[in-house]
mmCIF file of C-alpha atoms in Angstrom:
data_model
loop_
_atom_site.group_PDB
_atom_site.id
_atom_site.type_symbol
_atom_site.label_atom_id
_atom_site.label_comp_id
_atom_site.label_asym_id
_atom_site.label_seq_id
_atom_site.Cartn_x
_atom_site.Cartn_y
_atom_site.Cartn_z
ATOM 1 C CA MET A 1 -14.138 -2.772 18.388
ATOM 2 C CA ARG A 2 -12.064 0.383 18.398
ATOM 3 C CA TYR A 3 -11.955 2.906 15.550
ATOM 4 C CA TYR A 4 -8.403 3.923 14.651
ATOM 5 C CA SER A 5 -8.234 7.207 12.781
ATOM 6 C CA TYR A 6 -5.836 8.646 10.249
ATOM 7 C CA GLU A 7 -4.710 11.215 12.832
ATOM 8 C CA GLU A 8 -3.780 8.458 15.305
ATOM 9 C CA PHE A 9 -1.991 6.632 12.495
ATOM 10 C CA ILE A 10 0.195 9.645 11.699
ATOM 11 C CA ARG A 11 1.003 10.142 15.377
ATOM 12 C CA ASP A 12 1.861 6.437 15.840
ATOM 13 C CA LEU A 13 3.831 6.164 12.617
ATOM 14 C CA LYS A 14 5.966 9.112 13.765
ATOM 15 C CA THR A 15 6.567 7.201 17.008
ATOM 16 C CA LEU A 16 7.431 4.085 15.022
ATOM 17 C CA THR A 17 10.051 5.940 12.949
ATOM 18 C CA LYS A 18 11.686 7.092 16.206
ATOM 19 C CA LYS A 19 11.860 3.470 17.414
ATOM 20 C CA ILE A 20 13.283 1.980 14.206
ATOM 21 C CA ASP A 21 17.036 2.017 14.830
ATOM 22 C CA PHE A 22 17.821 -0.128 11.798
ATOM 23 C CA LYS A 23 19.050 0.843 8.347
ATOM 24 C CA PHE A 24 17.283 -0.939 5.498
ATOM 25 C CA ASP A 25 17.306 -0.773 1.730
ATOM 26 C CA ALA A 26 13.861 -2.212 1.013
ATOM 27 C CA ILE A 27 10.429 -2.383 2.613
ATOM 28 C CA VAL A 28 8.159 -5.396 2.290
ATOM 29 C CA ALA A 29 4.481 -4.922 3.121
ATOM 30 C CA ILE A 30 2.376 -7.839 4.211
ATOM 31 C CA SER A 31 -0.710 -7.370 2.025
ATOM 32 C CA ARG A 32 -3.224 -6.063 2.638
ATOM 33 C CA GLY A 33 -2.685 -4.809 6.200
ATOM 34 C CA GLY A 34 0.817 -3.398 5.738
ATOM 35 C CA LEU A 35 0.330 -1.619 2.405
ATOM 36 C CA THR A 36 -0.463 1.902 3.619
ATOM 37 C CA ILE A 37 2.249 1.787 6.300
ATOM 38 C CA ALA A 38 4.811 0.589 3.746
ATOM 39 C CA HIS A 39 3.843 3.397 1.379
ATOM 40 C CA PHE A 40 4.263 6.091 4.052
ATOM 41 C CA LEU A 41 7.558 4.634 5.332
ATOM 42 C CA GLY A 42 8.909 4.337 1.780
ATOM 43 C CA GLU A 43 8.208 8.027 1.273
ATOM 44 C CA TYR A 44 9.577 8.979 4.685
ATOM 45 C CA TYR A 45 12.866 7.093 4.292
ATOM 46 C CA ASN A 46 13.065 7.853 0.561
ATOM 47 C CA ILE A 47 13.166 4.151 -0.271
ATOM 48 C CA ARG A 48 11.702 3.305 -3.666
ATOM 49 C CA SER A 49 11.954 -0.445 -3.260
ATOM 50 C CA VAL A 50 8.616 -1.094 -1.585
ATOM 51 C CA TYR A 51 7.234 -4.583 -2.222
ATOM 52 C CA ALA A 52 4.232 -6.617 -1.139
ATOM 53 C CA ILE A 53 3.905 -10.208 0.016
ATOM 54 C CA SER A 54 0.528 -11.897 0.044
ATOM 55 C CA ALA A 55 -0.500 -13.444 3.357
ATOM 56 C CA ILE A 56 -4.034 -14.540 4.001
ATOM 57 C CA GLY A 57 -4.730 -15.696 7.534
ATOM 58 C CA TYR A 58 -8.117 -14.147 8.272
ATOM 59 C CA GLU A 59 -11.596 -14.198 6.781
ATOM 60 C CA ASP A 60 -13.332 -11.101 8.142
ATOM 61 C CA GLN A 61 -12.562 -11.314 11.858
ATOM 62 C CA LYS A 62 -12.150 -15.103 11.880
ATOM 63 C CA LYS A 63 -8.705 -16.638 11.990
ATOM 64 C CA LEU A 64 -8.172 -19.320 9.335
ATOM 65 C CA PRO A 65 -6.505 -22.617 10.274
ATOM 66 C CA CYS A 66 -3.373 -21.731 8.320
ATOM 67 C CA VAL A 67 -1.702 -18.736 6.735
ATOM 68 C CA THR A 68 -1.170 -18.820 2.976
ATOM 69 C CA ILE A 69 1.852 -16.890 1.773
ATOM 70 C CA GLY A 70 2.575 -16.062 -1.843
ATOM 71 C CA ASN A 71 4.221 -13.716 -4.293
ATOM 72 C CA ILE A 72 7.486 -13.309 -2.443
ATOM 73 C CA PRO A 73 9.258 -10.525 -4.383
ATOM 74 C CA ASP A 74 12.762 -10.815 -5.784
ATOM 75 C CA LEU A 75 14.875 -9.426 -2.933
ATOM 76 C CA SER A 76 18.206 -10.740 -4.213
ATOM 77 C CA CYS A 77 19.689 -7.281 -4.769
ATOM 78 C CA HIS A 78 18.842 -6.108 -1.248
ATOM 79 C CA GLU A 79 20.699 -6.661 2.004
ATOM 80 C CA ARG A 80 18.574 -5.353 4.844
ATOM 81 C CA ILE A 81 14.808 -5.282 4.683
ATOM 82 C CA LEU A 82 12.013 -4.021 6.893
ATOM 83 C CA ILE A 83 8.863 -6.156 6.871
ATOM 84 C CA VAL A 84 5.753 -4.216 7.886
ATOM 85 C CA ASP A 85 2.225 -5.099 8.888
ATOM 86 C CA GLU A 86 -0.492 -3.299 10.794
ATOM 87 C CA ILE A 87 -0.758 -5.760 13.692
ATOM 88 C CA VAL A 88 0.877 -8.824 15.168
ATOM 89 C CA ASP A 89 -2.045 -10.823 16.501
ATOM 90 C CA SER A 90 -1.201 -14.520 16.870
ATOM 91 C CA GLY A 91 2.234 -13.815 15.366
ATOM 92 C CA GLU A 92 1.845 -16.653 12.907
ATOM 93 C CA THR A 93 1.690 -14.509 9.758
ATOM 94 C CA LEU A 94 4.808 -12.495 10.514
ATOM 95 C CA GLU A 95 6.741 -15.553 11.693
ATOM 96 C CA ARG A 96 5.916 -17.475 8.514
ATOM 97 C CA VAL A 97 6.605 -14.531 6.204
ATOM 98 C CA ILE A 98 10.050 -14.004 7.742
ATOM 99 C CA ALA A 99 10.815 -17.726 7.616
ATOM 100 C CA GLN A 100 9.890 -17.969 3.934
ATOM 101 C CA VAL A 101 11.776 -14.810 2.989
ATOM 102 C CA LYS A 102 14.894 -16.054 4.802
ATOM 103 C CA GLU A 103 14.597 -19.483 3.228
ATOM 104 C CA LYS A 104 14.505 -17.924 -0.232
ATOM 105 C CA PHE A 105 17.104 -15.211 0.482
ATOM 106 C CA PRO A 106 19.367 -16.484 3.278
ATOM 107 C CA HIS A 107 21.711 -13.495 2.967
ATOM 108 C CA LEU A 108 19.033 -11.000 4.069
ATOM 109 C CA ILE A 109 18.896 -9.263 7.413
ATOM 110 C CA CYS A 110 15.182 -8.862 8.214
ATOM 111 C CA LYS A 111 13.537 -6.748 10.888
ATOM 112 C CA SER A 112 9.835 -6.218 11.412
ATOM 113 C CA ALA A 113 7.763 -3.176 12.321
ATOM 114 C CA VAL A 114 4.063 -2.975 13.144
ATOM 115 C CA LEU A 115 1.682 -0.532 14.777
ATOM 116 C CA PHE A 116 -0.083 -2.960 17.123
ATOM 117 C CA TYR A 117 1.128 -6.002 19.010
ATOM 118 C CA LYS A 118 -0.819 -8.451 21.135
ATOM 119 C CA SER A 119 1.363 -9.566 24.010
ATOM 120 C CA SER A 120 -0.140 -13.049 23.672
ATOM 121 C CA ALA A 121 1.448 -13.447 20.221
ATOM 122 C CA LYS A 122 4.023 -16.184 19.832
ATOM 123 C CA PHE A 123 6.285 -13.967 17.754
ATOM 124 C CA GLN A 124 7.412 -10.495 18.746
ATOM 125 C CA PRO A 125 8.040 -7.797 16.128
ATOM 126 C CA ASP A 126 11.286 -5.853 16.404
ATOM 127 C CA PHE A 127 9.474 -2.523 16.484
ATOM 128 C CA PHE A 128 5.908 -1.718 17.488
ATOM 129 C CA VAL A 129 3.965 1.213 18.909
ATOM 130 C CA GLN A 130 0.936 0.040 20.893
ATOM 131 C CA TYR A 131 -0.395 -3.069 22.580
ATOM 132 C CA ALA A 132 -3.767 -4.180 21.214
ATOM 133 C CA ASP A 133 -6.378 -5.957 23.268
ATOM 134 C CA GLU A 134 -9.453 -5.570 21.092
ATOM 135 C CA TRP A 135 -10.306 -5.698 17.371
ATOM 136 C CA ILE A 136 -9.177 -2.514 15.644
ATOM 137 C CA ASP A 137 -11.288 -0.875 12.978
ATOM 138 C CA PHE A 138 -8.663 0.863 10.858
ATOM 139 C CA PHE A 139 -9.418 4.036 8.886
ATOM 140 C CA TRP A 140 -8.519 2.215 5.663
ATOM 141 C CA THR A 141 -11.396 -0.193 6.327
ATOM 142 C CA ARG A 142 -13.870 2.385 7.540
ATOM 143 C CA ASP A 143 -13.419 5.784 5.941
ATOM 144 C CA LEU A 144 -14.608 5.006 2.405
ATOM 145 C CA HIS A 145 -17.995 3.843 3.595
ATOM 146 C CA ASP A 146 -20.722 6.409 3.245
ATOM 147 C CA THR A 147 -21.903 5.992 6.803
ATOM 148 C CA TYR A 148 -18.699 7.619 7.951
ATOM 149 C CA ASP A 149 -18.507 11.399 7.711
ATOM 150 C CA ARG A 150 -15.424 13.241 8.773
ATOM 151 C CA MET B 1 3.091 22.394 -5.963
ATOM 152 C CA ARG B 2 -0.280 21.538 -4.519
ATOM 153 C CA TYR B 3 -0.833 19.785 -1.182
ATOM 154 C CA TYR B 4 -3.354 16.959 -1.426
ATOM 155 C CA SER B 5 -4.855 16.014 1.931
ATOM 156 C CA TYR B 6 -6.244 12.789 3.328
ATOM 157 C CA GLU B 7 -9.712 14.377 3.378
ATOM 158 C CA GLU B 8 -9.506 15.139 -0.358
ATOM 159 C CA PHE B 9 -8.288 11.604 -0.952
ATOM 160 C CA ILE B 10 -11.304 10.063 0.801
ATOM 161 C CA ARG B 11 -13.663 12.325 -1.146
ATOM 162 C CA ASP B 12 -11.978 11.504 -4.467
ATOM 163 C CA LEU B 13 -11.694 7.791 -3.767
ATOM 164 C CA LYS B 14 -15.458 7.719 -3.098
ATOM 165 C CA THR B 15 -15.923 9.397 -6.482
ATOM 166 C CA LEU B 16 -13.604 6.855 -8.081
ATOM 167 C CA THR B 17 -15.609 3.924 -6.696
ATOM 168 C CA LYS B 18 -18.742 5.436 -8.256
ATOM 169 C CA LYS B 19 -16.983 5.624 -11.639
ATOM 170 C CA ILE B 20 -15.566 2.091 -11.627
ATOM 171 C CA ASP B 21 -18.212 0.096 -13.503
ATOM 172 C CA PHE B 22 -16.053 -2.999 -13.788
ATOM 173 C CA LYS B 23 -16.036 -6.191 -11.743
ATOM 174 C CA PHE B 24 -12.577 -7.450 -10.811
ATOM 175 C CA ASP B 25 -11.126 -10.206 -8.684
ATOM 176 C CA ALA B 26 -7.714 -8.710 -7.930
ATOM 177 C CA ILE B 27 -6.103 -5.300 -7.487
ATOM 178 C CA VAL B 28 -2.559 -4.537 -8.587
ATOM 179 C CA ALA B 29 -0.888 -1.447 -7.164
ATOM 180 C CA ILE B 30 1.893 0.270 -9.013
ATOM 181 C CA SER B 31 4.445 0.742 -6.227
ATOM 182 C CA ARG B 32 4.903 3.073 -4.527
ATOM 183 C CA GLY B 33 2.267 5.546 -5.727
ATOM 184 C CA GLY B 34 -0.662 3.144 -5.904
ATOM 185 C CA LEU B 35 -0.146 1.297 -2.615
ATOM 186 C CA THR B 36 -2.457 3.271 -0.340
ATOM 187 C CA ILE B 37 -5.197 3.470 -2.970
ATOM 188 C CA ALA B 38 -4.974 -0.296 -3.566
ATOM 189 C CA HIS B 39 -5.217 -0.944 0.173
ATOM 190 C CA PHE B 40 -8.355 1.185 0.559
ATOM 191 C CA LEU B 41 -10.011 -0.264 -2.565
ATOM 192 C CA GLY B 42 -9.208 -3.812 -1.455
ATOM 193 C CA GLU B 43 -10.958 -3.127 1.831
ATOM 194 C CA TYR B 44 -13.865 -1.353 0.150
ATOM 195 C CA TYR B 45 -14.548 -4.108 -2.398
ATOM 196 C CA ASN B 46 -13.617 -6.864 0.068
ATOM 197 C CA ILE B 47 -10.910 -8.146 -2.265
ATOM 198 C CA ARG B 48 -8.007 -9.832 -0.474
ATOM 199 C CA SER B 49 -5.887 -10.311 -3.571
ATOM 200 C CA VAL B 50 -4.055 -6.996 -3.549
ATOM 201 C CA TYR B 51 -0.631 -7.127 -5.196
ATOM 202 C CA ALA B 52 2.141 -4.690 -6.023
ATOM 203 C CA ILE B 53 4.223 -4.222 -9.151
ATOM 204 C CA SER B 54 7.452 -2.257 -9.020
ATOM 205 C CA ALA B 55 7.730 0.596 -11.484
ATOM 206 C CA ILE B 56 10.415 3.210 -11.185
ATOM 207 C CA GLY B 57 10.132 6.075 -13.621
ATOM 208 C CA TYR B 58 10.941 9.102 -11.462
ATOM 209 C CA GLU B 59 13.780 10.286 -9.267
ATOM 210 C CA ASP B 60 12.276 12.931 -6.977
ATOM 211 C CA GLN B 61 10.406 15.128 -9.456
ATOM 212 C CA LYS B 62 12.640 14.245 -12.426
ATOM 213 C CA LYS B 63 11.425 11.814 -15.031
ATOM 214 C CA LEU B 64 13.941 9.075 -15.802
ATOM 215 C CA PRO B 65 14.672 8.127 -19.436
ATOM 216 C CA CYS B 66 12.931 4.790 -19.035
ATOM 217 C CA VAL B 67 10.565 3.021 -16.684
ATOM 218 C CA THR B 68 11.850 -0.123 -14.968
ATOM 219 C CA ILE B 69 9.174 -2.666 -14.159
ATOM 220 C CA GLY B 70 9.669 -5.665 -11.923
ATOM 221 C CA ASN B 71 8.109 -8.166 -9.570
ATOM 222 C CA ILE B 72 5.018 -8.880 -11.610
ATOM 223 C CA PRO B 73 2.874 -11.019 -9.267
ATOM 224 C CA ASP B 74 1.453 -14.401 -10.189
ATOM 225 C CA LEU B 75 -1.975 -13.470 -11.568
ATOM 226 C CA SER B 76 -2.688 -16.806 -13.239
ATOM 227 C CA CYS B 77 -5.660 -17.621 -11.006
ATOM 228 C CA HIS B 78 -7.354 -14.273 -11.665
ATOM 229 C CA GLU B 79 -9.515 -13.178 -14.578
ATOM 230 C CA ARG B 80 -10.204 -9.476 -14.250
ATOM 231 C CA ILE B 81 -7.816 -7.110 -12.547
ATOM 232 C CA LEU B 82 -7.802 -3.460 -11.629
ATOM 233 C CA ILE B 83 -4.413 -1.757 -11.885
ATOM 234 C CA VAL B 84 -4.143 1.350 -9.703
ATOM 235 C CA ASP B 85 -1.760 4.254 -9.425
ATOM 236 C CA GLU B 86 -2.002 7.739 -7.983
ATOM 237 C CA ILE B 87 -1.442 9.645 -11.234
ATOM 238 C CA VAL B 88 -1.064 9.161 -14.954
ATOM 239 C CA ASP B 89 1.530 11.742 -15.921
ATOM 240 C CA SER B 90 3.274 10.844 -19.194
ATOM 241 C CA GLY B 91 1.282 7.607 -19.291
ATOM 242 C CA GLU B 92 4.404 5.577 -19.929
ATOM 243 C CA THR B 93 4.405 3.714 -16.601
ATOM 244 C CA LEU B 94 0.805 2.558 -16.818
ATOM 245 C CA GLU B 95 1.104 1.654 -20.500
ATOM 246 C CA ARG B 96 4.209 -0.451 -19.876
ATOM 247 C CA VAL B 97 2.784 -2.130 -16.764
ATOM 248 C CA ILE B 98 -0.367 -3.161 -18.628
ATOM 249 C CA ALA B 99 1.652 -4.368 -21.629
ATOM 250 C CA GLN B 100 3.911 -6.516 -19.445
ATOM 251 C CA VAL B 101 1.043 -7.938 -17.398
ATOM 252 C CA LYS B 102 -0.849 -8.842 -20.586
ATOM 253 C CA GLU B 103 2.244 -10.367 -22.155
ATOM 254 C CA LYS B 104 2.716 -12.611 -19.116
ATOM 255 C CA PHE B 105 -0.993 -13.344 -18.574
ATOM 256 C CA PRO B 106 -2.750 -12.978 -21.957
ATOM 257 C CA HIS B 107 -6.055 -14.256 -20.548
ATOM 258 C CA LEU B 108 -6.469 -11.279 -18.192
ATOM 259 C CA ILE B 109 -8.914 -8.436 -18.641
ATOM 260 C CA CYS B 110 -7.180 -5.347 -17.235
ATOM 261 C CA LYS B 111 -8.632 -1.962 -16.412
ATOM 262 C CA SER B 112 -6.875 0.933 -14.765
ATOM 263 C CA ALA B 113 -7.926 3.469 -12.130
ATOM 264 C CA VAL B 114 -6.073 6.535 -10.892
ATOM 265 C CA LEU B 115 -6.850 9.701 -8.974
ATOM 266 C CA PHE B 116 -5.121 12.177 -11.278
ATOM 267 C CA TYR B 117 -4.677 12.289 -15.026
ATOM 268 C CA LYS B 118 -2.729 14.722 -17.156
ATOM 269 C CA SER B 119 -4.556 15.235 -20.395
ATOM 270 C CA SER B 120 -1.175 15.413 -22.173
ATOM 271 C CA ALA B 121 -0.500 11.758 -21.290
ATOM 272 C CA LYS B 122 -0.144 9.338 -24.165
ATOM 273 C CA PHE B 123 -2.182 6.686 -22.354
ATOM 274 C CA GLN B 124 -5.581 7.242 -20.812
ATOM 275 C CA PRO B 125 -6.666 5.339 -17.694
ATOM 276 C CA ASP B 126 -10.098 3.727 -17.750
ATOM 277 C CA PHE B 127 -11.184 5.527 -14.596
ATOM 278 C CA PHE B 128 -9.853 8.732 -13.043
ATOM 279 C CA VAL B 129 -11.154 11.537 -10.840
ATOM 280 C CA GLN B 130 -9.300 14.781 -11.491
ATOM 281 C CA TYR B 131 -7.120 16.399 -14.124
ATOM 282 C CA ALA B 132 -3.698 17.418 -12.816
ATOM 283 C CA ASP B 133 -1.733 20.345 -14.131
ATOM 284 C CA GLU B 134 0.874 20.817 -11.411
ATOM 285 C CA TRP B 135 3.031 18.630 -9.176
ATOM 286 C CA ILE B 136 0.944 17.134 -6.375
ATOM 287 C CA ASP B 137 2.305 16.821 -2.867
ATOM 288 C CA PHE B 138 0.385 13.827 -1.547
ATOM 289 C CA PHE B 139 -0.392 13.388 2.156
ATOM 290 C CA TRP B 140 1.567 10.122 2.161
ATOM 291 C CA THR B 141 4.686 12.114 1.218
ATOM 292 C CA ARG B 142 4.050 15.054 3.490
ATOM 293 C CA ASP B 143 2.191 14.119 6.667
ATOM 294 C CA LEU B 144 4.926 12.168 8.479
ATOM 295 C CA HIS B 145 7.313 15.090 8.408
ATOM 296 C CA ASP B 146 7.471 17.047 11.621
ATOM 297 C CA THR B 147 7.030 20.380 9.903
ATOM 298 C CA TYR B 148 3.469 19.406 9.148
ATOM 299 C CA ASP B 149 0.926 19.788 11.933
ATOM 300 C CA ARG B 150 -2.657 18.844 11.417
#
């Protein structure tokens, strides 16, 4: 288990913005993991259309047998979207989210951006910053707990 | 203009969790401003059902004549929800979001939580941490820009 701090996040998100060579008019966060990233990128690119899609594929650290996806936002007025999550692990979540978004909105051009990517995943994101080989304890999971003092 | 750091956010969000004396089974972020808060609270309370509602009431620092609300998630399987945003300014956004959620899902019990509240607002959130009297430059707006060094 590796603790991933806010300072590392800012450094890596800056790296991610340098890698994203794609113009987009909306950001879709995979909830919960992509919410903070989507918020920061929306501010950075001055994009107000920041949405969330529900995808539940884990219970604590245990992978569930299937990924449930829901609440796909209305993206009909957009053309190019960036789908963001914190990590591509098995790749199943991102693959299914993109498939369902494209099924509902076939006109969309979708690219994906994440912070961490496991090379064993069956689906590769378009943009990522680091390879992950252990469970990552993100600051958004850790920092509100009283045991953690900055 | 006042810079609001990640460290202040963690301190205030801890205070907010101590004030929230309400059990809820879903969190709804007002996008974009409430996204990071919703992510952290979802992790803290171990609530996976974290959704986003689109509400656009500002262009940069200028208030628009009306607030546009969209992409209300399917909340039919929930009973008690917490709606979160970063600030209640005029109060119009939060008031309209709650009204539209209740119109669509009359069975829901809704409470609201924010970090900042302007006492001049026409709508008071159920839970808040600080009064705001100037424009706040949040870390999620500022920290990705290269001019800022931690």
